[in-house]
Coordinates of N, CA and C in Angstrom, one line a residue:
X56 N -14.8 -21.0 9.7 CA -15.8 -20.2 8.8 C -16.0 -18.9 9.3
X57 N -16.3 -18.9 10.7 CA -16.6 -17.5 11.3 C -15.3 -16.6 11.2
X58 N -14.2 -17.1 11.3 CA -12.9 -16.4 11.2 C -12.8 -15.8 9.9
X59 N -13.1 -16.7 8.9 CA -13.1 -16.2 7.5 C -14.1 -15.0 7.2
X60 N -15.2 -15.0 7.8 CA -16.2 -13.9 7.6 C -15.7 -12.6 8.3
X61 N -15.0 -12.8 9.5 CA -14.4 -11.6 10.1 C -13.4 -11.1 9.4
X62 N -12.5 -11.9 8.8 CA -11.3 -11.4 8.0 C -11.9 -10.7 6.9
X63 N -12.8 -11.3 6.0 CA -13.3 -10.6 4.9 C -14.0 -9.3 5.1
X64 N -14.7 -9.3 6.4 CA -15.3 -8.0 6.8 C -14.2 -7.0 7.1
X65 N -13.2 -7.4 7.7 CA -12.0 -6.4 8.0 C -11.4 -5.8 6.8
X66 N -11.1 -6.8 5.8 CA -10.6 -6.3 4.6 C -11.4 -5.4 3.7
X67 N -12.7 -5.9 3.9 CA -13.7 -4.9 3.2 C -13.7 -3.5 3.8
X68 N -13.7 -3.5 5.1 CA -13.8 -2.2 5.9 C -12.5 -1.4 5.5
X69 N -11.4 -2.0 5.4 CA -10.2 -1.3 5.0 C -10.3 -0.7 3.7
X70 N -10.9 -1.5 2.7 CA -11.0 -1.0 1.4 C -12.0 0.3 1.4
X71 N -13.0 0.2 2.3 CA -13.9 1.3 2.4 C -13.3 2.6 2.9
X72 N -12.4 2.4 3.8 CA -11.6 3.6 4.4 C -10.8 4.2 3.3
X73 N -10.2 3.4 2.4 CA -9.5 4.0 1.4 C -10.4 4.8 0.4
X74 N -11.5 4.1 0.1 CA -12.5 4.7 -0.9 C -13.1 6.0 -0.3
X75 N -13.3 6.0 1.0 CA -13.9 7.3 1.7 C -12.8 8.4 1.6
X76 N -11.5 8.0 1.9 CA -10.5 8.9 2.0 C -10.2 9.6 0.6
X77 N -10.2 8.8 -0.4 CA -10.0 9.2 -1.8 C -11.2 10.1 -2.2
X78 N -12.4 9.6 -1.8 CA -13.6 10.4 -2.3 C -13.6 11.8 -1.8
X79 N -13.2 11.9 -0.5 CA -13.0 13.2 0.1 C -11.8 14.0 -0.5
X80 N -10.8 13.3 -0.8 CA -9.6 14.1 -1.1 C -9.8 14.6 -2.6
X81 N -10.5 13.9 -3.4 CA -10.6 14.3 -4.9 C -11.3 15.8 -5.0
X82 N -12.3 16.1 -4.4 CA -13.0 17.4 -4.5 C -12.2 18.4 -3.8
X83 N -11.5 18.1 -2.7 CA -10.7 18.9 -2.0 C -9.5 19.4 -2.9
X84 N -8.9 18.4 -3.5 CA -7.8 18.9 -4.5 C -8.2 19.7 -5.6
X85 N -9.4 19.2 -6.1 CA -10.0 19.9 -7.4 C -10.3 21.4 -7.0
X86 N -10.7 21.7 -5.8 CA -11.1 23.0 -5.4 C -10.0 23.8 -4.8
X87 N -8.7 23.3 -4.7 CA -7.7 24.1 -4.1 C -6.9 24.8 -5.3
X88 N -7.1 26.1 -5.4 CA -6.6 26.8 -6.5 C -5.1 27.3 -6.1
X89 N -4.5 27.7 -7.2 CA -3.0 28.1 -7.0 C -2.1 27.0 -7.2
X90 N -0.9 27.2 -7.2 CA 0.2 26.2 -7.3 C 0.5 25.9 -8.9
X91 N 1.0 24.8 -9.0 CA 1.6 24.4 -10.4 C 0.5 24.2 -11.3
X92 N -0.7 23.5 -10.8 CA -1.8 23.1 -11.8 C -2.9 24.0 -11.7
X93 N -3.4 24.5 -12.8 CA -4.4 25.7 -12.8 C -5.8 25.1 -13.1
X94 N -6.0 23.9 -13.3 CA -7.4 23.4 -13.6 C -7.7 22.2 -12.6
X95 N -9.0 22.0 -12.3 CA -9.5 21.1 -11.4 C -8.9 19.6 -12.0
X96 N -9.2 19.4 -13.1 CA -8.7 18.1 -13.7 C -7.2 17.9 -13.5
X97 N -6.4 18.9 -13.7 CA -5.0 18.8 -13.6 C -4.6 18.5 -12.0
X98 N -5.3 19.1 -11.2 CA -5.0 18.9 -9.7 C -5.4 17.5 -9.3
X99 N -6.5 17.1 -9.8 CA -7.0 15.7 -9.4 C -6.1 14.8 -10.0
X100 N -5.6 14.8 -11.2 CA -4.8 13.9 -12.0 C -3.5 13.9 -11.2
X101 N -3.0 15.0 -10.6 CA -1.7 15.1 -10.0 C -1.7 14.3 -8.6
X102 N -2.9 13.9 -8.1 CA -2.9 13.1 -6.9 C -2.1 11.8 -7.0
X103 N -2.0 11.3 -8.2 CA -1.3 10.0 -8.5 C 0.2 10.3 -8.3
X104 N 0.7 11.5 -8.2 CA 2.1 11.7 -8.0 C 2.5 11.6 -6.5
X105 N 1.5 11.4 -5.5 CA 1.8 11.2 -4.2 C 1.8 9.9 -3.8
X106 N 2.9 9.5 -3.1 CA 3.2 8.1 -2.6 C 2.0 7.7 -1.7
X107 N 1.6 8.5 -0.9 CA 0.3 8.3 0.0 C -0.8 7.8 -0.8
X108 N -1.2 8.5 -2.0 CA -2.3 8.1 -2.7 C -2.1 6.7 -3.3
X109 N -1.0 6.5 -4.0 CA -0.6 5.3 -4.7 C -0.6 4.0 -3.6
X110 N 0.0 4.3 -2.5 CA -0.1 3.2 -1.5 C -1.4 2.9 -1.0
X111 N -2.2 3.9 -0.8 CA -3.7 3.6 -0.4 C -4.4 2.9 -1.5
X112 N -4.2 3.2 -2.7 CA -4.8 2.6 -3.8 C -4.4 1.0 -3.8
X113 N -3.1 0.8 -3.7 CA -2.7 -0.7 -3.5 C -3.4 -1.3 -2.4
X114 N -3.4 -0.7 -1.3 CA -4.1 -1.3 -0.1 C -5.6 -1.5 -0.3
X115 N -6.2 -0.6 -0.9 CA -7.6 -0.7 -1.2 C -7.9 -1.9 -2.2
X116 N -7.2 -2.0 -3.3 CA -7.3 -3.0 -4.3 C -7.1 -4.4 -3.5
X117 N -6.0 -4.5 -2.8 CA -5.7 -5.8 -2.1 C -6.9 -6.1 -1.1
X118 N -7.4 -5.1 -0.4 CA -8.4 -5.4 0.5 C -9.7 -5.8 -0.1
X119 N -10.0 -5.2 -1.2 CA -11.2 -5.4 -1.9 C -11.2 -6.9 -2.5
X120 N -10.1 -7.3 -3.1 CA -10.0 -8.6 -3.6 C -10.1 -9.7 -2.5
X121 N -9.6 -9.4 -1.4 CA -9.6 -10.4 -0.2 C -11.1 -10.4 0.3
X122 N -11.7 -9.2 0.4 CA -13.1 -9.2 0.9 C -14.1 -10.0 -0.1
X123 N -13.8 -9.9 -1.4 CA -14.6 -10.6 -2.4 C -14.4 -12.0 -2.5
X124 N -13.2 -12.5 -2.0 CA -12.8 -13.8 -2.0 C -12.3 -14.2 -3.3
X125 N -11.7 -13.3 -4.2 CA -11.2 -13.4 -5.5 C -9.7 -13.3 -5.5
X126 N -9.1 -13.1 -4.4 CA -7.6 -13.0 -4.4 C -7.1 -14.5 -4.3
X127 N -6.1 -14.7 -5.1 CA -5.5 -16.1 -5.1 C -4.1 -16.0 -4.4
X128 N -3.4 -17.2 -4.5 CA -2.1 -17.4 -3.8 C -1.0 -17.1 -4.8
X129 N -1.3 -16.4 -5.8 CA -0.2 -16.1 -6.9 C 0.9 -15.2 -6.4
X130 N 2.0 -15.2 -7.1 CA 3.1 -14.3 -6.8 C 2.6 -12.8 -7.0
X131 N 1.8 -12.6 -8.0 CA 1.3 -11.3 -8.3 C 0.7 -10.7 -7.1
X132 N -0.3 -11.5 -6.5 CA -1.1 -11.0 -5.5 C -0.1 -10.8 -4.2
X133 N 0.9 -11.7 -4.1 CA 1.8 -11.6 -3.0 C 2.5 -10.3 -3.0
X134 N 3.0 -9.9 -4.3 CA 3.7 -8.7 -4.5 C 2.7 -7.5 -4.2
X135 N 1.4 -7.6 -4.7 CA 0.5 -6.5 -4.5 C 0.3 -6.3 -2.8
X136 N 0.1 -7.4 -2.2 CA -0.1 -7.4 -0.8 C 1.1 -6.8 0.1
X137 N 2.2 -7.3 -0.3 CA 3.5 -6.8 0.4 C 3.7 -5.3 0.1
X138 N 3.6 -5.0 -1.2 CA 3.8 -3.6 -1.6 C 2.9 -2.7 -1.0
X139 N 1.6 -3.0 -1.0 CA 0.6 -2.2 -0.2 C 1.0 -2.0 1.1
X140 N 1.3 -3.2 1.9 CA 1.5 -3.2 3.2 C 2.7 -2.3 3.7
X141 N 3.8 -2.5 3.0 CA 5.0 -1.8 3.3 C 4.8 -0.3 2.9
X142 N 4.3 -0.1 1.8 CA 4.0 1.4 1.3 C 3.2 2.1 2.2
X143 N 2.2 1.4 2.8 CA 1.3 2.2 3.7 C 2.0 2.5 5.0
X144 N 2.8 1.5 5.5 CA 3.6 1.7 6.7 C 4.5 3.0 6.5
X145 N 5.2 3.0 5.4 CA 6.1 4.0 5.2 C 5.4 5.4 5.0
X146 N 4.2 5.3 4.5 CA 3.4 6.4 4.3 C 3.0 7.0 5.7
X147 N 2.6 6.1 6.6 CA 2.3 6.6 8.0 C 3.5 7.1 8.8
X148 N 4.5 6.5 8.7 CA 5.8 6.8 9.3 C 6.3 8.1 8.9
X149 N 6.5 8.3 7.6 CA 7.1 9.5 7.0 C 6.2 10.6 7.3
X150 N 4.9 10.4 7.2 CA 3.9 11.5 7.5 C 4.1 12.1 8.9
X151 N 4.1 11.2 9.8 CA 4.1 11.4 11.3 C 5.6 12.2 11.5
X152 N 6.6 11.7 11.0 CA 7.8 12.2 11.3 C 8.2 13.5 10.5
X153 N 7.8 13.6 9.3 CA 8.3 14.8 8.5 C 7.2 15.7 8.0
X154 N 5.8 15.2 7.9 CA 4.8 16.1 7.2 C 3.8 16.5 8.0
X155 N 3.5 15.9 9.1 CA 2.2 16.2 9.9 C 2.0 17.5 10.4
X156 N 3.2 18.2 10.6 CA 3.2 19.6 11.2 C 3.3 20.7 10.0
X157 N 3.3 20.3 8.8 CA 3.5 21.2 7.6 C 2.1 22.0 7.2
X158 N 1.0 21.3 7.6 CA -0.3 21.8 7.1 C -1.3 21.9 8.3
X159 N -2.2 22.9 8.2 CA -3.3 22.9 9.2 C -4.6 22.6 8.3
X160 N -5.3 21.5 8.6 CA -6.3 21.1 7.8 C -7.7 21.2 8.6
X161 N -8.8 21.4 7.8 CA -10.0 21.4 8.4 C -11.0 20.7 7.6
X162 N -12.1 20.4 8.0 CA -13.3 19.9 7.3 C -12.9 18.5 6.5
X163 N -13.3 18.5 5.2 CA -13.1 17.4 4.4 C -11.7 17.1 4.2
X164 N -10.8 18.1 4.1 CA -9.3 17.9 4.0 C -8.8 17.1 5.3
X165 N -9.2 17.6 6.4 CA -8.9 16.8 7.6 C -9.4 15.4 7.6
X166 N -10.6 15.2 7.2 CA -11.2 13.8 7.2 C -10.4 13.0 6.1
X167 N -10.0 13.4 5.0 CA -9.3 12.7 4.0 C -7.8 12.4 4.6
X168 N -7.3 13.4 5.2 CA -6.0 13.1 5.8 C -6.0 12.1 6.8
X169 N -6.9 12.1 7.7 CA -7.1 11.1 8.7 C -7.3 9.7 8.2
X170 N -8.1 9.6 7.1 CA -8.4 8.3 6.6 C -7.1 7.7 5.9
X171 N -6.5 8.6 5.1 CA -5.4 8.0 4.3 C -4.1 7.9 4.9
X172 N -3.8 8.7 6.0 CA -2.5 8.8 6.7 C -2.6 8.0 8.0
X173 N -3.7 7.9 8.6 CA -3.8 7.2 9.9 C -4.7 5.9 10.0
X174 N -5.9 6.0 9.6 CA -6.8 4.9 9.7 C -6.5 3.8 8.8
X175 N -6.2 4.1 7.5 CA -5.8 3.1 6.5 C -4.5 2.3 7.0
X176 N -3.5 3.1 7.4 CA -2.3 2.3 7.7 C -2.5 1.4 9.0
X177 N -3.3 1.9 9.9 CA -3.5 1.1 11.1 C -4.3 -0.2 10.8
X178 N -5.3 -0.1 10.0 CA -6.3 -1.1 9.6 C -5.5 -2.1 8.7
X179 N -4.6 -1.6 7.8 CA -3.9 -2.6 6.9 C -3.0 -3.4 7.7
X180 N -2.2 -2.7 8.5 CA -1.3 -3.5 9.3 C -1.9 -4.5 10.3
X181 N -3.0 -4.0 11.0 CA -3.7 -4.9 11.9 C -4.4 -6.0 11.2
X182 N -4.9 -5.8 10.0 CA -5.5 -6.8 9.3 C -4.5 -7.8 8.8
X183 N -3.3 -7.4 8.4 CA -2.3 -8.4 8.0 C -1.8 -9.1 9.2
X184 N -1.6 -8.5 10.3 CA -1.1 -9.3 11.5 C -2.1 -10.4 12.0
X185 N -3.5 -9.9 11.9 CA -4.5 -10.8 12.5 C -4.9 -11.9 11.5
X186 N -5.1 -11.5 10.2 CA -5.7 -12.4 9.2 C -4.8 -12.8 8.1
X187 N -3.7 -12.3 7.9 CA -2.8 -12.7 6.8 C -3.2 -12.1 5.4
X188 N -3.2 -12.8 4.5 CA -3.1 -14.3 4.4 C -1.6 -14.7 4.6
X189 N -1.4 -15.8 5.1 CA 0.0 -16.4 5.3 C 0.4 -17.2 4.3
X190 N 1.8 -17.3 4.3 CA 2.3 -18.3 3.2 C 2.5 -17.7 1.8
X191 N 2.3 -16.4 1.7 CA 2.4 -15.8 0.4 C 3.8 -15.1 0.1
X192 N 4.4 -14.8 1.1 CA 5.5 -13.9 1.0 C 6.9 -14.7 0.8
X193 N 7.8 -14.2 0.1 CA 9.0 -14.9 -0.1 C 10.1 -13.8 -0.5
X194 N 11.3 -14.1 -0.5 CA 12.4 -13.2 -0.9 C 12.2 -12.7 -2.3
X195 N 11.7 -13.6 -3.2 CA 11.4 -13.3 -4.6 C 10.3 -12.2 -4.6
X196 N 9.2 -12.4 -3.7 CA 8.1 -11.4 -3.8 C 8.8 -10.0 -3.3
X197 N 9.7 -10.1 -2.2 CA 10.2 -8.8 -1.8 C 11.0 -8.1 -2.9
X198 N 11.8 -8.7 -3.7 CA 12.6 -8.0 -4.7 C 11.6 -7.5 -5.8
X199 N 10.6 -8.1 -6.0 CA 9.5 -7.6 -7.0 C 8.9 -6.4 -6.4
X200 N 8.6 -6.4 -5.1 CA 7.9 -5.3 -4.5 C 8.8 -4.0 -4.4
X201 N 10.1 -4.1 -4.6 CA 10.9 -2.8 -4.6 C 10.7 -2.1 -6.0
X202 N 10.1 -2.7 -7.0 CA 9.8 -1.9 -8.2 C 8.8 -0.7 -8.0
X203 N 8.0 -0.9 -7.1 CA 7.0 0.2 -6.8 C 7.8 1.5 -6.3
X204 N 8.5 1.4 -5.2 CA 9.1 2.7 -4.8 C 10.2 3.2 -5.8
X205 N 11.0 2.4 -6.4 CA 11.8 2.7 -7.4 C 11.2 3.4 -8.5
X206 N 10.1 2.8 -9.0 CA 9.4 3.4 -10.2 C 8.9 4.9 -9.8
X207 N 8.2 4.9 -8.6 CA 7.7 6.1 -8.0 C 8.8 7.3 -7.9
X208 N 9.9 6.9 -7.3 CA 11.0 7.8 -7.2 C 11.6 8.4 -8.7
X209 N 11.8 7.3 -9.5 CA 12.2 7.7 -10.9 C 11.3 8.7 -11.6
X210 N 10.0 8.4 -11.5 CA 9.0 9.2 -12.2 C 8.9 10.7 -11.4
X211 N 9.0 10.6 -10.2 CA 8.8 11.9 -9.4 C 10.0 12.8 -9.8
X212 N 11.2 12.3 -9.7 CA 12.4 13.1 -10.0 C 12.5 13.7 -11.4
X213 N 12.2 12.7 -12.4 CA 12.3 13.1 -13.8 C 11.0 14.1 -14.0
X214 N 9.9 13.8 -13.6 CA 8.7 14.7 -13.8 C 9.0 16.0 -13.1
X215 N 9.5 16.0 -11.9 CA 9.7 17.2 -11.2 C 10.7 18.1 -11.9
X216 N 11.8 17.5 -12.5 CA 12.7 18.2 -13.1 C 12.1 19.0 -14.5
X217 N 11.2 18.4 -14.9 CA 10.5 18.9 -16.3 C 9.6 20.0 -15.8
X218 N 8.6 19.8 -14.9 CA 7.5 20.7 -14.6 C 7.8 21.5 -13.5
X219 N 8.7 21.2 -12.6 CA 9.0 21.9 -11.5 C 8.1 21.6 -10.2
X220 N 7.5 20.5 -10.2 CA 6.6 20.1 -9.1 C 7.2 18.8 -8.4
X221 N 7.3 18.9 -7.1 CA 7.7 17.7 -6.3 C 6.7 17.6 -5.2
X222 N 6.0 16.3 -5.1 CA 4.9 16.1 -4.1 C 5.3 16.4 -2.7
X223 N 6.6 16.2 -2.2 CA 7.0 16.2 -1.0 C 8.4 17.0 -0.9
X224 N 8.6 17.8 0.3 CA 9.7 18.6 0.3 C 11.0 17.7 0.3
X225 N 11.0 16.6 1.0 CA 12.2 15.7 1.0 C 12.7 15.2 -0.2
X226 N 11.9 15.3 -1.3 CA 12.4 14.9 -2.7 C 12.5 16.1 -3.5
X227 N 12.5 17.2 -3.2 CA 12.6 18.5 -3.9 C 14.1 19.0 -3.8
X228 N 14.9 18.9 -4.9 CA 16.2 19.4 -4.9 C 16.3 20.9 -4.6
X229 N 15.2 21.6 -5.0 CA 15.3 23.1 -4.7 C 15.3 23.4 -3.2
X230 N 14.9 22.5 -2.3 CA 14.8 22.6 -1.0 C 16.1 22.0 -0.3
X231 N 16.2 20.8 -0.7 CA 17.4 20.0 0.0 C 18.6 19.9 -0.8
X232 N 18.7 20.3 -2.1 CA 19.8 20.0 -2.9 C 19.8 18.5 -3.3
X233 N 20.5 18.1 -4.5 CA 20.5 16.6 -4.9 C 21.0 15.8 -3.9
X234 N 22.1 16.3 -3.2 CA 22.7 15.4 -2.1 C 21.7 15.1 -1.1
X235 N 20.9 16.2 -0.5 CA 20.0 16.0 0.6 C 18.9 15.0 0.1
X236 N 18.4 15.2 -1.2 CA 17.4 14.3 -1.7 C 17.8 12.9 -1.8
X237 N 19.1 12.7 -2.3 CA 19.7 11.4 -2.2 C 19.7 10.7 -0.8
X238 N 20.2 11.5 0.1 CA 20.3 11.0 1.5 C 18.8 10.6 2.0
X239 N 17.9 11.4 1.7 CA 16.6 11.1 2.1 C 16.0 9.9 1.5
X240 N 16.3 9.8 0.3 CA 15.7 8.6 -0.5 C 16.4 7.3 0.0
X241 N 17.7 7.4 0.3 CA 18.4 6.1 0.8 C 17.7 5.8 2.1
X242 N 17.5 6.7 3.0 CA 16.9 6.4 4.3 C 15.6 5.8 4.1
X243 N 14.8 6.4 3.4 CA 13.3 5.8 3.1 C 13.4 4.5 2.4
X244 N 14.4 4.4 1.5 CA 14.6 3.0 0.9 C 15.1 1.9 1.8
X245 N 15.9 2.2 2.7 CA 16.2 1.3 3.7 C 15.2 1.0 4.7
X246 N 14.3 1.8 5.0 CA 13.1 1.7 5.7 C 12.2 0.8 5.1
X247 N 11.9 1.0 3.7 CA 11.1 0.0 3.0 C 11.6 -1.4 2.9
X248 N 13.0 -1.4 2.7 CA 13.5 -2.8 2.6 C 13.5 -3.4 3.9
X249 N 13.8 -2.8 4.9 CA 13.8 -3.4 6.3 C 12.4 -3.9 6.7
X250 N 11.4 -3.1 6.4 CA 9.9 -3.5 6.6 C 9.5 -4.7 5.9
X251 N 9.9 -4.6 4.6 CA 9.6 -5.7 3.7 C 10.3 -7.0 4.2
X252 N 11.5 -6.9 4.5 CA 12.2 -8.1 5.1 C 11.7 -8.7 6.3
X253 N 11.3 -7.7 7.2 CA 10.6 -8.1 8.5 C 9.3 -8.8 8.2
X254 N 8.5 -8.3 7.2 CA 7.3 -9.0 6.9 C 7.5 -10.4 6.3
X255 N 8.5 -10.4 5.4 CA 8.7 -11.9 4.8 C 9.3 -12.8 5.9
X256 N 10.3 -12.3 6.7 CA 10.7 -13.2 7.9 C 9.6 -13.5 8.7
X257 N 8.7 -12.7 9.0 CA 7.6 -13.0 10.0 C 6.7 -14.1 9.4
X258 N 6.4 -13.9 8.0 CA 5.4 -14.8 7.4 C 6.1 -16.2 7.2
X259 N 7.5 -16.2 6.9 CA 8.0 -17.5 6.8 C 8.3 -18.3 8.1
X260 N 8.4 -17.5 9.2 CA 8.7 -18.0 10.5 C 7.4 -18.5 11.2
X261 N 6.4 -17.6 11.2 CA 5.2 -17.8 11.9 C 4.0 -18.3 11.2
X262 N 4.1 -18.0 9.9 CA 2.9 -18.3 9.0 C 2.9 -19.6 8.4
X263 N 1.9 -20.2 7.9 CA 1.8 -21.4 7.2 C 0.4 -21.5 6.3
X264 N 0.6 -22.0 5.2 CA -0.5 -22.0 4.3 C -1.5 -23.2 4.8
X265 N -2.7 -22.8 5.1 CA -3.6 -23.8 5.7 C -5.0 -23.4 5.2
X266 N -5.9 -24.1 5.7 CA -7.3 -24.0 5.4 C -7.9 -22.8 6.2
X267 N -7.2 -22.1 7.1 CA -7.8 -20.9 7.8 C -7.9 -19.8 6.8
X268 N -7.1 -19.7 5.8 CA -7.2 -18.6 4.8 C -8.2 -19.0 3.8
X269 N -9.3 -19.5 4.0 CA -10.3 -20.0 3.0 C -11.0 -18.8 2.4
X270 N -10.7 -17.6 2.7 CA -11.2 -16.5 2.0 C -10.4 -16.2 0.7
X271 N -9.2 -17.0 0.5 CA -8.6 -16.8 -0.7 C -9.2 -17.7 -1.8
X272 N -9.1 -17.2 -2.9 CA -9.6 -18.0 -4.2 C -8.7 -19.2 -4.2
X273 N -9.3 -20.4 -4.5 CA -8.5 -21.6 -4.6 C -7.5 -21.5 -5.8
X274 N -6.3 -22.1 -5.5 CA -5.2 -22.3 -6.4 C -5.6 -23.3 -7.4
X275 N -5.8 -23.1 -8.8 CA -6.2 -24.2 -9.7 C -5.3 -25.5 -9.6
X276 N -4.0 -25.3 -9.4 CA -3.2 -26.5 -9.3 C -3.6 -27.3 -8.0
X277 N -3.7 -26.6 -6.9 CA -4.1 -27.3 -5.7 C -5.5 -28.0 -5.8
X278 N -6.4 -27.4 -6.6 CA -7.7 -27.9 -6.9 C -7.6 -29.2 -7.6
X279 N -6.7 -29.3 -8.5 CA -6.5 -30.5 -9.3 C -5.9 -31.5 -8.4
X280 N -5.1 -31.2 -7.6 CA -4.6 -32.3 -6.6 C -5.6 -32.8 -5.8
X281 N -6.4 -31.9 -5.3 CA -7.5 -32.4 -4.3 C -8.4 -33.3 -5.0
X282 N -8.8 -33.0 -6.3 CA -9.6 -34.0 -7.1 C -9.0 -35.3 -7.3
X283 N -7.6 -35.2 -7.6 CA -6.9 -36.6 -7.8 C -6.7 -37.4 -6.5
X284 N -6.6 -36.6 -5.3 CA -6.6 -37.4 -4.1 C -7.9 -38.0 -3.8
X285 N -9.0 -37.5 -4.2 CA -10.4 -38.2 -4.0 C -10.6 -39.2 -4.9
X286 N -9.8 -39.3 -6.0 CA -10.1 -40.3 -7.1 C -11.1 -39.9 -8.0
X287 N -11.6 -38.6 -8.0 CA -12.6 -38.2 -9.0 C -11.9 -37.5 -10.1
X288 N -12.3 -37.9 -11.3 CA -11.6 -37.2 -12.6 C -12.8 -36.8 -13.5

């Protein structure tokens, strides 16, 4: 029970980190003039174009559901958890390798950047390694999780071709050409698949579904079986 309380506190703290980062980033983006979007509302809405923001939102939702004890053992939550986990790792890795030196940030912009690119990835990965939940990942979950990066890439390229805005230089054909963009996307895609496969392999090898993950909402089917086992109807 004590382990469950610590796990839920960790997941809740992770969600709060995401919320704090987003809360700081929104006014920063709204007040940054110039560029493609000329209104505060347009600049705030454009935050959803960034893989960093989307991955953090997934991590925040997953962490909040686990902290509140309403996350179940469904395939849907497994996909949410794996997608958020791998997405935030890719966010942290790509940021450190390709983006960290592009901007000099101060004040709230630096705070938001630290929360969303550094603290959130570290807490999400540590939380998953320490607390799970285990026994939720499978190769089927992995394939479903690929919808997120593929959908993000498709929307980014089509939208960029229409309005002329790309959230990152490595997906901008004007900077790298379409061949360079394709190469970058293949590399990142392989990273995503490799990390997802590693997470599934770890979960299937070392994890098991047991009562230590009692911060999960009970599976209705399992509840029925428990009632039958006790002879209560």
